[in-house]
CSV table of C-alpha atoms in Angstrom, one decimal:
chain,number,residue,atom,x,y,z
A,1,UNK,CA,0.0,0.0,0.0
A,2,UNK,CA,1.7,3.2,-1.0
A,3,UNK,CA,1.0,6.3,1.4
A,4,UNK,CA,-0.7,8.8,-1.5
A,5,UNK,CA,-3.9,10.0,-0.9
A,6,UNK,CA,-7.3,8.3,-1.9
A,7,UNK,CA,-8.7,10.4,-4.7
A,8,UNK,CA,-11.3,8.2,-6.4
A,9,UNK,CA,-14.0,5.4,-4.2
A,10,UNK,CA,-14.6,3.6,-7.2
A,11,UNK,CA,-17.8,1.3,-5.7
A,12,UNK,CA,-20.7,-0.7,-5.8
A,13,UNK,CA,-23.6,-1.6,-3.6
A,14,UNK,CA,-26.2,-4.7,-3.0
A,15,UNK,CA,-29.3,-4.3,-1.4
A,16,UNK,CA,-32.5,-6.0,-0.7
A,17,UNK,CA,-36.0,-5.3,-0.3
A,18,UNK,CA,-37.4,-4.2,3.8
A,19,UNK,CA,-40.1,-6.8,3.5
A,20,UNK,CA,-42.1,-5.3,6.5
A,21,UNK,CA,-41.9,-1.9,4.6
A,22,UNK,CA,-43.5,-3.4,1.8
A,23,UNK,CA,-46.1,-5.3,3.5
A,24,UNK,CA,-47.0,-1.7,5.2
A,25,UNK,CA,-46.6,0.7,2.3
A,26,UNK,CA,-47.9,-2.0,-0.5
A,27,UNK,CA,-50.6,-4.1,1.5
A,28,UNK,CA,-52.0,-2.0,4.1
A,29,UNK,CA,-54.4,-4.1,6.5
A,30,UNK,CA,-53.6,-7.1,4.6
A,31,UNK,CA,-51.3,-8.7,7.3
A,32,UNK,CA,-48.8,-10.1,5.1
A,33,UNK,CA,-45.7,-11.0,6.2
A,34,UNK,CA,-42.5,-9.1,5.3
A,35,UNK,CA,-41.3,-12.6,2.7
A,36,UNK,CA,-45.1,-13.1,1.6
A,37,UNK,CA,-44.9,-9.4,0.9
A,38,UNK,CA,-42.0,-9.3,-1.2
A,39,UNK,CA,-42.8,-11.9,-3.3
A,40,UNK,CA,-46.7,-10.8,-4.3
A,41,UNK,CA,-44.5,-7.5,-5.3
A,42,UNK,CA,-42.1,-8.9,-7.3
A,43,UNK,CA,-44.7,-10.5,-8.8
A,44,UNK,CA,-46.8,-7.9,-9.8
A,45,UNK,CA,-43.7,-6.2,-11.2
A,46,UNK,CA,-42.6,-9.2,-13.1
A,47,UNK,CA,-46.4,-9.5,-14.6
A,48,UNK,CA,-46.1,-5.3,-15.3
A,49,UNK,CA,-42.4,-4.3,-16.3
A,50,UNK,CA,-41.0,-7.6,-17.0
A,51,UNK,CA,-38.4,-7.5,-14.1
A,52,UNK,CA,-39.4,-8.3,-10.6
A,53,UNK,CA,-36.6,-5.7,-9.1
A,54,UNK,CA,-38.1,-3.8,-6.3
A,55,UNK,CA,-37.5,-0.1,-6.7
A,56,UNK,CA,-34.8,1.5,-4.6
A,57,UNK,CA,-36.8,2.9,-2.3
A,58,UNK,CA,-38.2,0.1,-0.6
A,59,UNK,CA,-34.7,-1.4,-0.3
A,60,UNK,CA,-31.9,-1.2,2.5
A,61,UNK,CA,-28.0,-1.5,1.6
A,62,UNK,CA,-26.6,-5.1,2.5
A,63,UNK,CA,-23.0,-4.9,1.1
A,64,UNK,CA,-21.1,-1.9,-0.1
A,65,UNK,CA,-17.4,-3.1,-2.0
A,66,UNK,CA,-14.9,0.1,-1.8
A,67,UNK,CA,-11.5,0.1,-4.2
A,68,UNK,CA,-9.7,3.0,-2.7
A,69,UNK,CA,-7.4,4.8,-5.4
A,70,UNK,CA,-5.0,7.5,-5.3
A,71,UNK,CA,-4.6,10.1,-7.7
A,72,UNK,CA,-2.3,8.6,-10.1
A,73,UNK,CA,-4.9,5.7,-10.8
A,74,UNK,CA,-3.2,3.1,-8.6
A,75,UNK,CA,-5.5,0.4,-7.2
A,76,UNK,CA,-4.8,0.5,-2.9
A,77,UNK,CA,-6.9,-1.5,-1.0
A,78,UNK,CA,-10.3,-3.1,-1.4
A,79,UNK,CA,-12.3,-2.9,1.4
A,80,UNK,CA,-16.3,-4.6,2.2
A,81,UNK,CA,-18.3,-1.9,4.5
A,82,UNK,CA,-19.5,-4.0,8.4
A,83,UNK,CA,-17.7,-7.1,7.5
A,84,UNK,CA,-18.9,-9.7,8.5
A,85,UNK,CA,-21.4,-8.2,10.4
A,86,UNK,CA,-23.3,-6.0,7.0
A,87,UNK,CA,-26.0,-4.3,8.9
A,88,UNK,CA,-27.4,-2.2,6.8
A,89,UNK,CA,-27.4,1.3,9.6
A,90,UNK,CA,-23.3,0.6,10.1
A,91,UNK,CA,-22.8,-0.2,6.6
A,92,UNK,CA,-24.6,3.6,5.5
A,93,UNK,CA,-23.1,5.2,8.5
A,94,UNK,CA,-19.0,4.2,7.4
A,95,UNK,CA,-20.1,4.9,3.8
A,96,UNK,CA,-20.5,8.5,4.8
A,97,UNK,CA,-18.0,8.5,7.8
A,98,UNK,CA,-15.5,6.9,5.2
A,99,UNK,CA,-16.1,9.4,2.9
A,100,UNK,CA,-15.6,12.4,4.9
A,101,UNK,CA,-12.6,10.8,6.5
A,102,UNK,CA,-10.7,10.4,3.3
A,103,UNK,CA,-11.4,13.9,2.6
A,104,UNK,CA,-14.2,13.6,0.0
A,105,UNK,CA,-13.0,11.8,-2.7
A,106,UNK,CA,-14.6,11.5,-5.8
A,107,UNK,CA,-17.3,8.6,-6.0
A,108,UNK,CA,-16.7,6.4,-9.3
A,109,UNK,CA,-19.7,4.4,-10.1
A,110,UNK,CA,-21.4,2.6,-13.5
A,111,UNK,CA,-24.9,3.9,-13.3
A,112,UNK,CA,-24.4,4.8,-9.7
A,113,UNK,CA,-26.0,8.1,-10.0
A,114,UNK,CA,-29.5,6.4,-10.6
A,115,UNK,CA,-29.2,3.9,-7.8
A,116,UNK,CA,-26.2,3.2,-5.4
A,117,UNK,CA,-25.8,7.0,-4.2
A,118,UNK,CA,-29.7,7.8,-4.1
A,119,UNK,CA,-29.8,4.5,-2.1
A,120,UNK,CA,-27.3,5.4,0.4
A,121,UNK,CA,-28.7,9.0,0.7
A,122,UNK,CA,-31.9,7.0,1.6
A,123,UNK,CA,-30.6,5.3,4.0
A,124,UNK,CA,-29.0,8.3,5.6
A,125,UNK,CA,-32.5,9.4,5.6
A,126,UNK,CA,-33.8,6.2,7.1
A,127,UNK,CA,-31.2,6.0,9.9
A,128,UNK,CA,-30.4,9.6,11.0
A,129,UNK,CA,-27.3,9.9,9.6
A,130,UNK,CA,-26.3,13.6,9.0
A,131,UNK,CA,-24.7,14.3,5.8
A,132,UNK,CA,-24.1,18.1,5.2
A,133,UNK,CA,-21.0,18.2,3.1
A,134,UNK,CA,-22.7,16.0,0.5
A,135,UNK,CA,-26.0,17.4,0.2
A,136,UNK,CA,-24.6,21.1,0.4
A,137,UNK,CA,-27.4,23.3,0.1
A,138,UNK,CA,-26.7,26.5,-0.3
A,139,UNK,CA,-24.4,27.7,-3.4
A,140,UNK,CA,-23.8,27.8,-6.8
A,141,UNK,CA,-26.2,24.8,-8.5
A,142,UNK,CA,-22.8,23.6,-10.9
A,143,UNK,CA,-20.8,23.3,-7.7
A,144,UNK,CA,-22.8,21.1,-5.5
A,145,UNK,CA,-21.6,17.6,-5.3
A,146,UNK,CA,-24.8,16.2,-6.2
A,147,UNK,CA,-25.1,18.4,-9.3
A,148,UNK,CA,-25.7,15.7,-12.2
A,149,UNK,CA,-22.3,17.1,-13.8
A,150,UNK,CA,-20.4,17.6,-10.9
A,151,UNK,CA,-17.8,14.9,-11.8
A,152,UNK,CA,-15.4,16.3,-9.4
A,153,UNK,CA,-17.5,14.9,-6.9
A,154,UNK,CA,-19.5,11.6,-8.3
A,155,UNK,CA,-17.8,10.5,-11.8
A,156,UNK,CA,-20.5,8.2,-12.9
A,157,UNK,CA,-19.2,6.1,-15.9
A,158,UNK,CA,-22.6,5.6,-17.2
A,159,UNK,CA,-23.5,8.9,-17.5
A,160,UNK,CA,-19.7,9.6,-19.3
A,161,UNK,CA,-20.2,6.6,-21.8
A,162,UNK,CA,-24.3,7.6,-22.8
A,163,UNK,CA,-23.6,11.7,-23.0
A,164,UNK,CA,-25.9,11.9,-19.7
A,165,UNK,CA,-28.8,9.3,-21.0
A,166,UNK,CA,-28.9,10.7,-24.8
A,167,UNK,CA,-28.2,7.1,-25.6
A,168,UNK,CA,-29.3,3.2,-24.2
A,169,UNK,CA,-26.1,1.4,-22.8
A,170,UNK,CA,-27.3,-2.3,-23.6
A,171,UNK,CA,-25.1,-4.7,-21.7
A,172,UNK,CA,-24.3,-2.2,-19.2
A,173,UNK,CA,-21.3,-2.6,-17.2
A,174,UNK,CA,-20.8,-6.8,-17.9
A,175,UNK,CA,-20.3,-5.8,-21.7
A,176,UNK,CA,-18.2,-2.9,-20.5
A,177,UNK,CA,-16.1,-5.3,-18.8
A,178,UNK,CA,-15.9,-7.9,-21.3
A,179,UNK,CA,-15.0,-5.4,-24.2
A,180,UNK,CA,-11.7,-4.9,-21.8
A,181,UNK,CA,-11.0,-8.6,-21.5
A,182,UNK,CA,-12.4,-8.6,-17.9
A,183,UNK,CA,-15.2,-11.6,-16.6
A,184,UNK,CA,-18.0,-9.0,-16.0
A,185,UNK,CA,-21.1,-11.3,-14.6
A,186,UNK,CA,-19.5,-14.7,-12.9
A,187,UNK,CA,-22.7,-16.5,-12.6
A,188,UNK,CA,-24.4,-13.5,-9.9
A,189,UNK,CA,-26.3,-10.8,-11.4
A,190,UNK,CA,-28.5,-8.2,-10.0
A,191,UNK,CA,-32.0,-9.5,-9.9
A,192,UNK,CA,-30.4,-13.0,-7.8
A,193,UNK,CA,-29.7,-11.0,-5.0
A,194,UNK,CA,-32.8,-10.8,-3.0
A,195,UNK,CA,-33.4,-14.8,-3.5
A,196,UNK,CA,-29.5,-15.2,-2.4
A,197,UNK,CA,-30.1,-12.8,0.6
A,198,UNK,CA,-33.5,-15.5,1.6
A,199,UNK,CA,-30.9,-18.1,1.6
A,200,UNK,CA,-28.4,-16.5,3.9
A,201,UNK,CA,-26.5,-16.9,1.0
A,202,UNK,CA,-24.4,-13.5,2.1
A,203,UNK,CA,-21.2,-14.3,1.6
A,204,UNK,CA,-21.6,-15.2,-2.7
A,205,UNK,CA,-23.4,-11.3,-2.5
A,206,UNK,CA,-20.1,-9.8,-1.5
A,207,UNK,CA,-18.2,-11.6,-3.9
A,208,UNK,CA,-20.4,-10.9,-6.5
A,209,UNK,CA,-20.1,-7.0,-5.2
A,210,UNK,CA,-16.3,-6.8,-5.0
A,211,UNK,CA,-16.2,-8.1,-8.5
A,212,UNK,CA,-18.9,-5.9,-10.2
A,213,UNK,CA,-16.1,-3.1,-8.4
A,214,UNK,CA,-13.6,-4.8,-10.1
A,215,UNK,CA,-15.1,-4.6,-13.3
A,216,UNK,CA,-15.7,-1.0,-12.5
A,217,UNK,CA,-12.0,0.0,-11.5
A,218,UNK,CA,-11.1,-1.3,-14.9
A,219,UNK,CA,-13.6,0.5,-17.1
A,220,UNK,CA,-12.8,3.5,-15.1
A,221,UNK,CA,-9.3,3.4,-16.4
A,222,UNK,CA,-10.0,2.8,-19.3
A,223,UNK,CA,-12.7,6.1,-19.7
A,224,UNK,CA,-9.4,8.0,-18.4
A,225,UNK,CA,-7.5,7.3,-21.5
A,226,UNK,CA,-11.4,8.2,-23.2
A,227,UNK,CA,-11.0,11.4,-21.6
A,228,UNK,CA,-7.4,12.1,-21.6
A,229,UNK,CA,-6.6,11.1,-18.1
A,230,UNK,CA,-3.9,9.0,-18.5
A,231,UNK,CA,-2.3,7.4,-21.7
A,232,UNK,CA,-3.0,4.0,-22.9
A,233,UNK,CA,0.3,2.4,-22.0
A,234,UNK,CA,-0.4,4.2,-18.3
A,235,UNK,CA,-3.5,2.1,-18.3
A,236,UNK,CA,-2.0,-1.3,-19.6
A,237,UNK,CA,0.6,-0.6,-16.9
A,238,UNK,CA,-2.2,-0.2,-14.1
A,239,UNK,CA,-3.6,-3.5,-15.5
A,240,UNK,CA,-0.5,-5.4,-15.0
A,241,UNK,CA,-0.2,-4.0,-11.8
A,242,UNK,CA,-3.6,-4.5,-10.2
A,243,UNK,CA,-3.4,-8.7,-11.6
A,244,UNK,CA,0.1,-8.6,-9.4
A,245,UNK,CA,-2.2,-7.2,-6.5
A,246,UNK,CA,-4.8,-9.4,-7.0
A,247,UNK,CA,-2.7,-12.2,-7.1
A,248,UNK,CA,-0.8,-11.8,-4.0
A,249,UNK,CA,-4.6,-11.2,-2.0
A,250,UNK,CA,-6.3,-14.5,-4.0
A,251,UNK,CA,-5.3,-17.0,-1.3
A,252,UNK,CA,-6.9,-15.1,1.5
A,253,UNK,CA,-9.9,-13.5,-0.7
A,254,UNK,CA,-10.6,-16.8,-2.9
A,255,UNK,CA,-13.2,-14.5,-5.2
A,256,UNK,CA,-9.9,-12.9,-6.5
A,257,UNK,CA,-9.0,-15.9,-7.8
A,258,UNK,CA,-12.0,-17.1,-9.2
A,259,UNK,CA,-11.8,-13.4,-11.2
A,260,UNK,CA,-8.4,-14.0,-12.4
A,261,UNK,CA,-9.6,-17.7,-13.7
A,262,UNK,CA,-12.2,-15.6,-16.0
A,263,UNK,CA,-9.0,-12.9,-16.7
A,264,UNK,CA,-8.7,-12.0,-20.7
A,265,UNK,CA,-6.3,-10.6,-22.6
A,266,UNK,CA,-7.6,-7.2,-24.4
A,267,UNK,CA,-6.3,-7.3,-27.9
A,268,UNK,CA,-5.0,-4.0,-28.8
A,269,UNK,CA,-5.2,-2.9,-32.2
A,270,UNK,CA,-2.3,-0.7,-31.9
A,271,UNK,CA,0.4,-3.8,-31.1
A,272,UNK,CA,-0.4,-4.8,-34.4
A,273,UNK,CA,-0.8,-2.0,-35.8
A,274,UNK,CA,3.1,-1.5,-35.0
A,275,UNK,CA,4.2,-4.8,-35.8
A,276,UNK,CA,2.8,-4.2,-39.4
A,277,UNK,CA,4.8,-0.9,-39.8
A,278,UNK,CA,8.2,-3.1,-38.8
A,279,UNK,CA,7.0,-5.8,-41.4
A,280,UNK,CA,6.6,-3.2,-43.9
A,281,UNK,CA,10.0,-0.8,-43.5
């Protein structure tokens, strides 16, 4: 671990559904309990929308995967909020301690804006947690952190790689991932959660969310060089360097080694491109 500054929380959350709020707010009088509840609403969404994922707001965090990196991109530490307690008020709570404590970095998410960080400002909401420096309500609209283009303070790749919702990202961040050579989806994705959550099945939902921040570390560098940030061979450097990193935690965090089993190579044009040129002089 070098002793740089964290600049950039690049994470991801998993949540699940407050079946007693649900049975209140959905089926008043009806006396259903909280897993009864959940599943005549998932349900009815499935019958409605075609996706039985319970809106945000009737959910509460259950794990919250942090990759702390420091201003020159570097990959420091990965860190799982409460382990291995995850309750959901000490999970918000360090989220928002953490933050201030490492001096506000920037939050790096993949479509974060329209569900991890309204989530967690939720359950700030929900538990009584105090949260001035983010919500900031008095001063210029541009420079409030939870101004939509503020990437200063939340640098949502989603919003970088669909001009702010002008376009549909299909295959979201699993096709991201694989167009980088990285797993993306392992088996888990996002609408398993709840059903792996009944079965006490916690410890496969943190996997899943320190690899989904995996996959999001690496398209993060990866919209840097987009952007300018750092060069391409910076990038295929940090690559190198994060696999060395991973490999030296995988025997004591065996989810690291199952994500370097599904490890690609990214085929760059430009090696190639090169090797053409030499052919050719």
């Amino acid at each position: 671990m070098n002793g740089n500054p964290i600049r950039y929380f690049v994470f991801d959350i998993e949540s699940v559904a407050d079946g007693a709020l649900v049975s209140k707010i959905k089926y008043p009088g009806e006396g259903l309990s909280p897993a009864d509840a959940i599943a005549r609403f998932r349900a009815e969404l499935m019958a409605e929308k075609g996706s039985d994922f319970i809106p945000y707001t009737f959910q509460m965090p259950v794990s919250v995967a942090i990759a702390k990196v420091d201003a020159e991109f570097n990959l420091v530490d990965q860190v799982l909020l409460d382990a291995p307690n995850f309750r959901p008020p000490v999970i918000a709570e360090n989220f928002w301690r953490g933050w201030k404590a490492y001096r506000k970095p920037t939050f790096v998410t993949f479509n974060g804006r329209s569900f991890d960080v309204p989530l967690l400002e939720l359950a700030a909401f929900r538990f009584g947690i105090s949260v001035p420096d983010w919500f900031q309500m008095h001063g210029k609209s541009f420079e409030l952190p939870r101004n939509r283009y503020n990437v200063d303070a939340h640098f949502d790749l989603h919003d970088v790689l669909t001009n702010y919702g002008a376009t549909r990202f299909t295959g979201g961040l699993n096709l991201a991932a694989n167009l980088l050579g990285k797993p993306g989806k392992m088996g888990i994705e996002g609408n398993m959660v709840q059903d792996l959550y009944d079965e006490g099945r916690l410890a496969e939902i943190n996997d899943y969310c320190r690899c989904d921040v995996l996959d999001t570390y690496f398209v993060f560098l990866r919209t840097a060089v987009l952007l300018g940030m750092v060069t391409l061979e910076r990038e295929q450097a940090l690559i190198e360097q994060t696999k060395t990193w991973l490999e030296e935690r995988a025997s004591e965090t065996a989810v690291f080694q199952e994500y370097l089993a599904g490890w690609g190579r990214w085929e760059n044009p430009w090696e190639e491109t090169t090797a053409e040129e030499s052919d050719e002089s």
